[in-house]
Amino acid sequence: MLRLSTSDEGFAEAFRRVVADRRESAVDVAKDVADILAAVRERGDGALADYTQRFDGHDLNQSGWQVDAETCRQAFEALKPELREALELAATRIRAYHEAQLPEDRDYTDAAGVRLGATWRAVDAAGLYVPGGRAAYPSSMLMNAIPAKVAGVERLVVVTPTPKGEVNALVLAAAHLAGVDEVWRVGGAHAVGALAYGTERIAPVDVITGPGNAWVAEAKRQLYGVVGIDMVAGPSEILVIADAKNEPRRIAADLLSQAEHDPTSQSILITDDTAFADAVAAAVETELAALATEQTARTSWSDNGVIVVVGSFDEAPALANALAAEHVEIATDDPEALMKQIRHAGSVFLGRMTPEAVGDYVAGPNHVLPTGRRARFSSGLSVLDFMKRTSFIQLDLAALEAIGPAAVALADAEGLPAHARSIQVRLGQ
Amino acid sequence: MLRLSTSDEGFAEAFRRVVADRRESAVDVAKDVADILAAVRERGDGALADYTQRFDGHDLNQSGWQVDAETCRQAFEALKPELREALELAATRIRAYHEAQLPEDRDYTDAAGVRLGATWRAVDAAGLYVPGGRAAYPSSMLMNAIPAKVAGVERLVVVTPTPKGEVNALVLAAAHLAGVDEVWRVGGAHAVGALAYGTERIAPVDVITGPGNAWVAEAKRQLYGVVGIDMVAGPSEILVIADAKNEPRRIAADLLSQAEHDPTSQSILITDDTAFADAVAAAVETELAALATEQTARTSWSDNGVIVVVGSFDEAPALANALAAEHVEIATDDPEALMKQIRHAGSVFLGRMTPEAVGDYVAGPNHVLPTGRRARFSSGLSVLDFMKRTSFIQLDLAALEAIGPAAVALADAEGLPAHARSIQVRLGQ
């Protein structure tokens, strides 16, 4: 853990290094991924079967290519009631938040008599990547699948690796609840390629979302433009801005809830009180010792954790804007005042009773958020990622007479005479 | 020009080939671009000066790095009045359409007592790429710059190559009108790298938009994730759906207004009348002979033009959806009925008096639209490309008591005990 104070002589440079550190693997998988995608494009299901045998150790033609809807339904029914109700509460709240996000169509005629508008429509088909093993979270299934269904996507396809043939029952249960239409037992870059290009068995989709390892992320990046993708995701992070009125172990728990995700995760505390900073640091150690995820959380906190002591919270917004963190928790007397000054953040958690973890599961807003300073220019996942807008224009002769001549002048100036001509022939010129 | 009829025996396969043809250059510039971006990242302005000398034949330290605001203002003032008024009309109408596009913030408290919302903010800085030479269009400057300014972008930076030091006065005039803040005389992949990484002179931006050649497009693709980008753009296209009641030369002019852009552009006519198809084909030849852009337009029409005769317009929506064209013109008795069935299109032009060219200049909606079938999943440029959304969540103890236990159950099921703990410590557990 790195301890800084804004009054330190070398603070600016030390903080600049924190901001610049992407914590991303330097492994270059671009060539491997390009080869895999080319193989899937060329050989389709044959390539999928080969890669699955190699990476996941099972034969799709034996173990089955798909998990059927009935299996997903049974997984849901088999959940303990407490867990089923928790998933249902989460789904209901996520659905409500995303339904209110649906954009409105426009259709109006302006003073020049020109009818203008825009129509939003869902994409025909979307693919969700769901990682296997430790990172297979039912909450991620809900956060990706529900916005797609709310947007109106008719065909929602999940691909997920099942190493040695094993499937994750919780994820299947969430797929059932979210209304997923197809679940394919393939993962890795080859599964992403199958979604984009289509194979004999798997029809292509228009948009691919969902988290994955470096190969999956690179496959999405390479296929950007062939299909729509949600975003380039990196290691996640939390920034907690907290005053000394907080209970240290609560803030410690918040920091660790990020740290336990992955060794590359980052937890940062900004406080205006040195003694409180000490108390939180001590509480982190106490909490860590009791945590089943201690090893991951300790590595993350040790390698990437930061505590910054500021002279006053007036200094916090500039620091927060430079970090542009995925999650920003504001546990102060007047969180609203600080939020107004924070321009770059994926999601903000206001007040002392809003631990970030409620946003991961049940609050309603999406937990798929921009990481690695990308909140400067990108947003969390929403229904808009599964929709597209078509603009439309309609003129009658009077409207064309009103605005057409200006278009002719501009077309002439740009050296595009056929553009001008298409208007002139209608104006009898 | 390819002539098809849906009643032809081989139609399905022939049409499939039209849909699959990307008309894109096969030149692989990825390695070159990666080298250029690495050089800019490492050597900054020195690399920019070297590449500018090599590609544009001038020394930035002699010719000047920037075009100042006064030069842009003078270029605007020097325009012929007719042209200045045309640009002003275009700017006013584009601004009005995009202002109505601004998204609304949300802030509400739901039945569980959870406060939820989302705040939209502009990015801090945006960069616009403006090509040099033939493809430098003042209309593109307006279409990129005005949405950025309407979104609220405070620093709007243009990069544009000035081969042999020459600048395009029309483009500078449009930059003045649109309120561009900086104009840098650099172009190519290295200019895109400078916008993304920043150099000693050029501060980095958050979003890069604007058209460019294969190197520029590849640079944007490689930098996706470092910054936001508008889209991957390919050769553009128009689909005209027209019945025999149209005047053939009008439809011919519409087809040629796309063809004159570039030899890789594509113009497609769908009609239900064989004699009308013949008449349009003949009119295209007549119009071509009179066109200053004949060479480009003739190559495009000859290589990529298509006329499809359908048995009835009921067949048109399926063909249009497969093409997912950038521009779709519907010149029939009931264009509305067809539009309702066309799910994938960048922009639709309704009726016999709406040539696509009015949308290029003065109608108001953006002319930067998805090409190469990308209307299946992406939209035209809008204020949203220059904004991002921050969600927020606020709970009090009662709200946490209401929804917190479900989050604890899910965190436990996902094996994330620190997530559960951050809620439990607040509930006194």
mmCIF file of C-alpha atoms in Angstrom, chain A residues 82-83 86-87 89-90 93 97 100-101 106 108 110 112 114-118 120-121 123-124 137-139 170 205-207 221-222 224-232 249-251 253-254 256-257 260-261 287 291-293 329 335-336 339-340 342-350 352-363 365 369 374-382 384 387-397 400 403 406-407 409-411 413-419 421-423 425-426, chain B residues 82-83 86-87 89-90 93 97 100-101 106 108 110 112 114-118 120-121 123-124 137-139 170 205-207 221-222 224-232 249-251 253-254 256-257 260-261 287 291-293 329 335-336 339-340 342-355 357-363 365 369 374-382 384 387-397 400 403 406-407 409-411 413-419 421-423 425-426:
data_model
loop_
_atom_site.group_PDB
_atom_site.id
_atom_site.type_symbol
_atom_site.label_atom_id
_atom_site.label_comp_id
_atom_site.label_asym_id
_atom_site.label_seq_id
_atom_site.Cartn_x
_atom_site.Cartn_y
_atom_site.Cartn_z
ATOM 1 C CA GLU A 82 -33.092 -17.292 -0.113
ATOM 2 C CA LEU A 83 -30.778 -17.200 -3.110
ATOM 3 C CA ALA A 86 -32.155 -12.505 -3.931
ATOM 4 C CA LEU A 87 -31.654 -13.104 -7.652
ATOM 5 C CA LEU A 89 -34.986 -8.944 -6.316
ATOM 6 C CA ALA A 90 -31.817 -8.073 -8.219
ATOM 7 C CA ARG A 93 -34.541 -3.785 -9.665
ATOM 8 C CA TYR A 97 -33.725 0.966 -13.680
ATOM 9 C CA ALA A 100 -36.524 3.948 -17.375
ATOM 10 C CA GLN A 101 -33.413 4.316 -19.549
ATOM 11 C CA ARG A 106 -38.440 11.922 -32.170
ATOM 12 C CA TYR A 108 -41.412 16.750 -35.631
ATOM 13 C CA ASP A 110 -39.806 22.493 -38.071
ATOM 14 C CA ALA A 112 -39.043 25.442 -42.630
ATOM 15 C CA VAL A 114 -38.902 19.928 -42.847
ATOM 16 C CA ARG A 115 -40.005 16.768 -41.048
ATOM 17 C CA LEU A 116 -37.168 15.415 -38.911
ATOM 18 C CA GLY A 117 -36.814 12.597 -36.457
ATOM 19 C CA ALA A 118 -35.045 9.560 -35.159
ATOM 20 C CA TRP A 120 -34.454 3.785 -31.865
ATOM 21 C CA ARG A 121 -34.505 0.029 -32.476
ATOM 22 C CA VAL A 123 -30.243 -4.907 -32.587
ATOM 23 C CA ASP A 124 -31.529 -8.239 -33.917
ATOM 24 C CA TYR A 137 -20.865 -14.403 -11.692
ATOM 25 C CA PRO A 138 -24.646 -14.690 -11.878
ATOM 26 C CA SER A 139 -24.796 -10.951 -11.172
ATOM 27 C CA LEU A 170 -25.741 -20.419 -10.583
ATOM 28 C CA VAL A 205 -24.908 -11.638 -33.555
ATOM 29 C CA ASP A 206 -24.691 -7.852 -33.922
ATOM 30 C CA VAL A 207 -23.319 -6.844 -30.509
ATOM 31 C CA ARG A 221 -11.143 -5.323 -29.733
ATOM 32 C CA GLN A 222 -10.167 -6.924 -33.053
ATOM 33 C CA TYR A 224 -14.904 -3.982 -33.132
ATOM 34 C CA GLY A 225 -16.529 -2.732 -36.319
ATOM 35 C CA VAL A 226 -17.512 -6.211 -37.493
ATOM 36 C CA VAL A 227 -19.887 -6.169 -34.521
ATOM 37 C CA GLY A 228 -20.629 -3.648 -31.799
ATOM 38 C CA ILE A 229 -18.880 -4.254 -28.470
ATOM 39 C CA ASP A 230 -19.527 -2.849 -25.023
ATOM 40 C CA MET A 231 -16.112 -1.526 -24.085
ATOM 41 C CA VAL A 232 -12.455 -2.287 -23.502
ATOM 42 C CA ARG A 249 -13.710 -1.045 9.628
ATOM 43 C CA ARG A 250 -16.608 -0.082 7.341
ATOM 44 C CA ILE A 251 -14.307 1.855 5.050
ATOM 45 C CA ALA A 253 -14.448 -3.445 4.169
ATOM 46 C CA ASP A 254 -15.326 -1.213 1.223
ATOM 47 C CA LEU A 256 -11.362 -4.814 0.418
ATOM 48 C CA SER A 257 -14.564 -5.482 -1.515
ATOM 49 C CA GLU A 260 -10.807 -9.264 -3.381
ATOM 50 C CA HIS A 261 -11.836 -9.262 -7.073
ATOM 51 C CA GLU A 287 -10.302 -7.545 8.182
ATOM 52 C CA LEU A 291 -11.202 -13.038 4.855
ATOM 53 C CA ALA A 292 -11.544 -16.244 2.809
ATOM 54 C CA THR A 293 -10.296 -14.217 -0.150
ATOM 55 C CA GLU A 329 -17.762 6.278 -2.786
ATOM 56 C CA PRO A 335 -21.540 13.999 -0.392
ATOM 57 C CA GLU A 336 -23.721 15.874 -2.879
ATOM 58 C CA MET A 339 -20.312 14.719 -6.399
ATOM 59 C CA LYS A 340 -21.161 17.915 -8.266
ATOM 60 C CA ILE A 342 -16.524 15.092 -9.827
ATOM 61 C CA ARG A 343 -16.845 15.076 -13.606
ATOM 62 C CA HIS A 344 -15.310 11.677 -14.337
ATOM 63 C CA ALA A 345 -16.567 8.529 -12.592
ATOM 64 C CA GLY A 346 -18.300 5.335 -13.664
ATOM 65 C CA SER A 347 -20.708 5.286 -10.724
ATOM 66 C CA VAL A 348 -20.939 7.307 -7.515
ATOM 67 C CA PHE A 349 -22.057 5.912 -4.121
ATOM 68 C CA LEU A 350 -23.331 8.660 -1.859
ATOM 69 C CA ARG A 352 -22.193 6.489 4.732
ATOM 70 C CA MET A 353 -24.817 3.802 4.092
ATOM 71 C CA THR A 354 -24.050 3.096 0.444
ATOM 72 C CA PRO A 355 -21.271 0.512 0.235
ATOM 73 C CA GLU A 356 -20.264 -0.118 -3.349
ATOM 74 C CA ALA A 357 -21.338 -3.775 -3.088
ATOM 75 C CA VAL A 358 -25.037 -2.847 -3.159
ATOM 76 C CA GLY A 359 -24.378 -1.481 -6.643
ATOM 77 C CA ASP A 360 -22.755 -4.741 -7.698
ATOM 78 C CA TYR A 361 -25.928 -6.670 -7.025
ATOM 79 C CA VAL A 362 -29.236 -5.096 -6.216
ATOM 80 C CA ALA A 363 -29.357 -1.299 -6.468
ATOM 81 C CA PRO A 365 -27.817 0.661 -12.132
ATOM 82 C CA LEU A 369 -18.577 0.332 -15.762
ATOM 83 C CA ARG A 374 -12.048 5.461 -19.339
ATOM 84 C CA ALA A 375 -14.797 7.204 -17.371
ATOM 85 C CA ARG A 376 -13.285 10.326 -18.968
ATOM 86 C CA PHE A 377 -15.072 9.349 -22.186
ATOM 87 C CA SER A 378 -17.259 6.284 -21.698
ATOM 88 C CA SER A 379 -20.271 5.155 -19.706
ATOM 89 C CA GLY A 380 -21.535 2.070 -17.962
ATOM 90 C CA LEU A 381 -23.448 -0.553 -19.916
ATOM 91 C CA SER A 382 -27.008 0.496 -20.739
ATOM 92 C CA LEU A 384 -28.283 1.996 -25.582
ATOM 93 C CA MET A 387 -29.889 -0.294 -29.666
ATOM 94 C CA LYS A 388 -29.191 1.934 -32.616
ATOM 95 C CA ARG A 389 -30.825 5.060 -33.944
ATOM 96 C CA THR A 390 -32.010 5.739 -37.493
ATOM 97 C CA SER A 391 -32.559 9.387 -38.368
ATOM 98 C CA PHE A 392 -35.121 10.388 -40.974
ATOM 99 C CA ILE A 393 -35.857 13.427 -43.103
ATOM 100 C CA GLN A 394 -38.886 14.318 -45.217
ATOM 101 C CA LEU A 395 -39.301 17.381 -47.388
ATOM 102 C CA ASP A 396 -42.065 18.557 -49.663
ATOM 103 C CA LEU A 397 -41.460 20.921 -52.569
ATOM 104 C CA LEU A 400 -36.921 21.894 -50.625
ATOM 105 C CA ILE A 403 -33.403 24.936 -47.784
ATOM 106 C CA ALA A 406 -28.120 26.446 -49.561
ATOM 107 C CA ALA A 407 -27.288 22.772 -50.087
ATOM 108 C CA ALA A 409 -24.221 26.300 -52.845
ATOM 109 C CA LEU A 410 -22.322 24.066 -50.433
ATOM 110 C CA ALA A 411 -22.195 21.114 -52.850
ATOM 111 C CA ALA A 413 -18.178 24.738 -53.118
ATOM 112 C CA GLU A 414 -17.167 21.184 -52.210
ATOM 113 C CA GLY A 415 -16.855 20.178 -55.853
ATOM 114 C CA LEU A 416 -19.721 17.674 -55.749
ATOM 115 C CA PRO A 417 -21.924 18.585 -58.737
ATOM 116 C CA ALA A 418 -24.131 15.467 -58.640
ATOM 117 C CA HIS A 419 -25.138 16.439 -55.101
ATOM 118 C CA ARG A 421 -27.887 18.329 -59.426
ATOM 119 C CA SER A 422 -30.089 15.980 -57.333
ATOM 120 C CA ILE A 423 -31.646 19.063 -55.750
ATOM 121 C CA VAL A 425 -33.624 18.701 -60.985
ATOM 122 C CA ARG A 426 -36.374 18.728 -58.364
ATOM 123 C CA GLU B 82 -24.159 33.339 -50.723
ATOM 124 C CA LEU B 83 -21.747 30.737 -49.431
ATOM 125 C CA ALA B 86 -25.459 28.715 -46.792
ATOM 126 C CA LEU B 87 -22.918 27.701 -44.155
ATOM 127 C CA LEU B 89 -28.119 28.081 -42.461
ATOM 128 C CA ALA B 90 -26.494 24.659 -42.257
ATOM 129 C CA ARG B 93 -30.154 23.756 -38.549
ATOM 130 C CA TYR B 97 -31.380 19.206 -34.387
ATOM 131 C CA ALA B 100 -32.941 18.536 -29.155
ATOM 132 C CA GLN B 101 -30.810 15.388 -28.832
ATOM 133 C CA ARG B 106 -32.312 11.244 -13.890
ATOM 134 C CA TYR B 108 -35.465 9.678 -8.247
ATOM 135 C CA ASP B 110 -37.890 4.360 -5.528
ATOM 136 C CA ALA B 112 -37.484 0.805 -1.369
ATOM 137 C CA VAL B 114 -33.159 3.952 -2.744
ATOM 138 C CA ARG B 115 -32.149 7.149 -4.506
ATOM 139 C CA LEU B 116 -31.015 6.405 -8.057
ATOM 140 C CA GLY B 117 -29.984 8.475 -11.001
ATOM 141 C CA ALA B 118 -27.603 9.308 -13.778
ATOM 142 C CA TRP B 120 -24.646 13.212 -18.328
ATOM 143 C CA ARG B 121 -21.532 15.326 -18.807
ATOM 144 C CA VAL B 123 -15.956 15.035 -22.183
ATOM 145 C CA ASP B 124 -13.308 17.629 -21.362
ATOM 146 C CA TYR B 137 -15.352 19.248 -46.625
ATOM 147 C CA PRO B 138 -16.638 22.228 -44.627
ATOM 148 C CA SER B 139 -19.874 20.279 -44.146
ATOM 149 C CA LEU B 170 -13.417 26.830 -46.684
ATOM 150 C CA VAL B 205 -8.124 14.758 -25.870
ATOM 151 C CA ASP B 206 -10.731 12.248 -24.682
ATOM 152 C CA VAL B 207 -12.618 11.519 -27.888
ATOM 153 C CA ARG B 221 -9.035 1.626 -34.242
ATOM 154 C CA GLN B 222 -5.742 0.962 -32.439
ATOM 155 C CA TYR B 224 -9.933 2.742 -29.203
ATOM 156 C CA GLY B 225 -9.945 2.369 -25.442
ATOM 157 C CA VAL B 226 -7.139 4.892 -24.922
ATOM 158 C CA VAL B 227 -9.674 7.445 -26.140
ATOM 159 C CA GLY B 228 -13.254 7.216 -27.340
ATOM 160 C CA ILE B 229 -13.738 7.154 -31.100
ATOM 161 C CA ASP B 230 -16.798 7.733 -33.253
ATOM 162 C CA MET B 231 -16.826 4.619 -35.377
ATOM 163 C CA VAL B 232 -15.027 2.468 -37.901
ATOM 164 C CA ARG B 249 -33.224 11.579 -64.135
ATOM 165 C CA ARG B 250 -33.996 12.577 -60.530
ATOM 166 C CA ILE B 251 -33.335 9.077 -59.316
ATOM 167 C CA ALA B 253 -28.962 12.106 -59.931
ATOM 168 C CA ASP B 254 -29.519 10.631 -56.469
ATOM 169 C CA LEU B 256 -24.725 9.584 -58.779
ATOM 170 C CA SER B 257 -24.597 11.889 -55.741
ATOM 171 C CA GLU B 260 -19.227 10.818 -57.126
ATOM 172 C CA HIS B 261 -17.799 10.598 -53.577
ATOM 173 C CA GLU B 287 -26.146 12.523 -66.394
ATOM 174 C CA LEU B 291 -20.673 15.611 -64.703
ATOM 175 C CA ALA B 292 -17.377 17.230 -63.694
ATOM 176 C CA THR B 293 -16.891 14.268 -61.352
ATOM 177 C CA GLU B 329 -34.171 6.903 -49.959
ATOM 178 C CA PRO B 335 -42.792 5.769 -47.947
ATOM 179 C CA GLU B 336 -43.888 5.627 -44.297
ATOM 180 C CA MET B 339 -39.795 2.806 -43.436
ATOM 181 C CA LYS B 340 -41.640 1.035 -40.633
ATOM 182 C CA ILE B 342 -36.752 -1.199 -42.435
ATOM 183 C CA ARG B 343 -34.969 -1.959 -39.174
ATOM 184 C CA HIS B 344 -31.382 -1.275 -40.253
ATOM 185 C CA ALA B 345 -30.427 2.019 -41.893
ATOM 186 C CA GLY B 346 -28.209 4.963 -41.018
ATOM 187 C CA SER B 347 -30.654 7.590 -42.209
ATOM 188 C CA VAL B 348 -33.895 7.420 -44.194
ATOM 189 C CA PHE B 349 -35.026 10.001 -46.771
ATOM 190 C CA LEU B 350 -38.750 9.918 -47.266
ATOM 191 C CA GLY B 351 -40.703 10.802 -50.381
ATOM 192 C CA ARG B 352 -40.002 12.147 -53.832
ATOM 193 C CA MET B 353 -38.746 15.569 -52.695
ATOM 194 C CA THR B 354 -36.025 14.424 -50.266
ATOM 195 C CA PRO B 355 -32.815 13.823 -52.201
ATOM 196 C CA ALA B 357 -27.927 15.540 -50.590
ATOM 197 C CA VAL B 358 -30.155 17.766 -48.419
ATOM 198 C CA GLY B 359 -29.146 15.505 -45.516
ATOM 199 C CA ASP B 360 -25.471 15.942 -46.354
ATOM 200 C CA TYR B 361 -25.685 19.687 -45.821
ATOM 201 C CA VAL B 362 -28.681 21.450 -44.402
ATOM 202 C CA ALA B 363 -31.462 19.189 -43.116
ATOM 203 C CA PRO B 365 -29.435 15.335 -38.717
ATOM 204 C CA LEU B 369 -23.481 7.581 -40.470
ATOM 205 C CA ARG B 374 -22.809 -1.354 -39.462
ATOM 206 C CA ALA B 375 -26.281 0.198 -39.223
ATOM 207 C CA ARG B 376 -27.185 -3.236 -37.838
ATOM 208 C CA PHE B 377 -25.602 -2.157 -34.560
ATOM 209 C CA SER B 378 -24.441 1.456 -34.676
ATOM 210 C CA SER B 379 -25.865 4.936 -35.095
ATOM 211 C CA GLY B 380 -24.919 8.190 -36.712
ATOM 212 C CA LEU B 381 -22.770 10.686 -34.855
ATOM 213 C CA SER B 382 -24.640 12.528 -32.100
ATOM 214 C CA LEU B 384 -23.866 11.291 -27.077
ATOM 215 C CA MET B 387 -20.763 12.793 -23.516
ATOM 216 C CA LYS B 388 -20.670 10.128 -20.860
ATOM 217 C CA ARG B 389 -23.045 9.144 -18.113
ATOM 218 C CA THR B 390 -22.258 8.688 -14.411
ATOM 219 C CA SER B 391 -24.806 6.674 -12.456
ATOM 220 C CA PHE B 392 -25.325 7.310 -8.747
ATOM 221 C CA ILE B 393 -26.858 5.476 -5.828
ATOM 222 C CA GLN B 394 -27.727 6.666 -2.310
ATOM 223 C CA LEU B 395 -29.109 4.555 0.522
ATOM 224 C CA ASP B 396 -30.010 5.335 4.102
ATOM 225 C CA LEU B 397 -30.069 2.687 6.799
ATOM 226 C CA LEU B 400 -29.885 -0.802 3.184
ATOM 227 C CA ILE B 403 -32.144 -4.515 -0.110
ATOM 228 C CA ALA B 406 -30.161 -9.893 -0.907
ATOM 229 C CA ALA B 407 -26.779 -8.443 -1.877
ATOM 230 C CA ALA B 409 -26.750 -13.608 -0.224
ATOM 231 C CA LEU B 410 -25.494 -13.065 -3.763
ATOM 232 C CA ALA B 411 -21.996 -12.036 -2.627
ATOM 233 C CA ALA B 413 -22.902 -17.315 -3.465
ATOM 234 C CA GLU B 414 -20.262 -15.702 -5.682
ATOM 235 C CA GLY B 415 -17.521 -16.308 -3.121
ATOM 236 C CA LEU B 416 -16.888 -12.628 -2.429
ATOM 237 C CA PRO B 417 -16.997 -12.304 1.377
ATOM 238 C CA ALA B 418 -15.619 -8.746 1.575
ATOM 239 C CA HIS B 419 -18.549 -7.618 -0.555
ATOM 240 C CA ARG B 421 -18.945 -7.831 4.874
ATOM 241 C CA SER B 422 -19.163 -4.215 3.660
ATOM 242 C CA ILE B 423 -22.943 -4.463 3.959
ATOM 243 C CA VAL B 425 -20.838 -4.153 9.162
ATOM 244 C CA ARG B 426 -23.328 -1.392 8.407
#
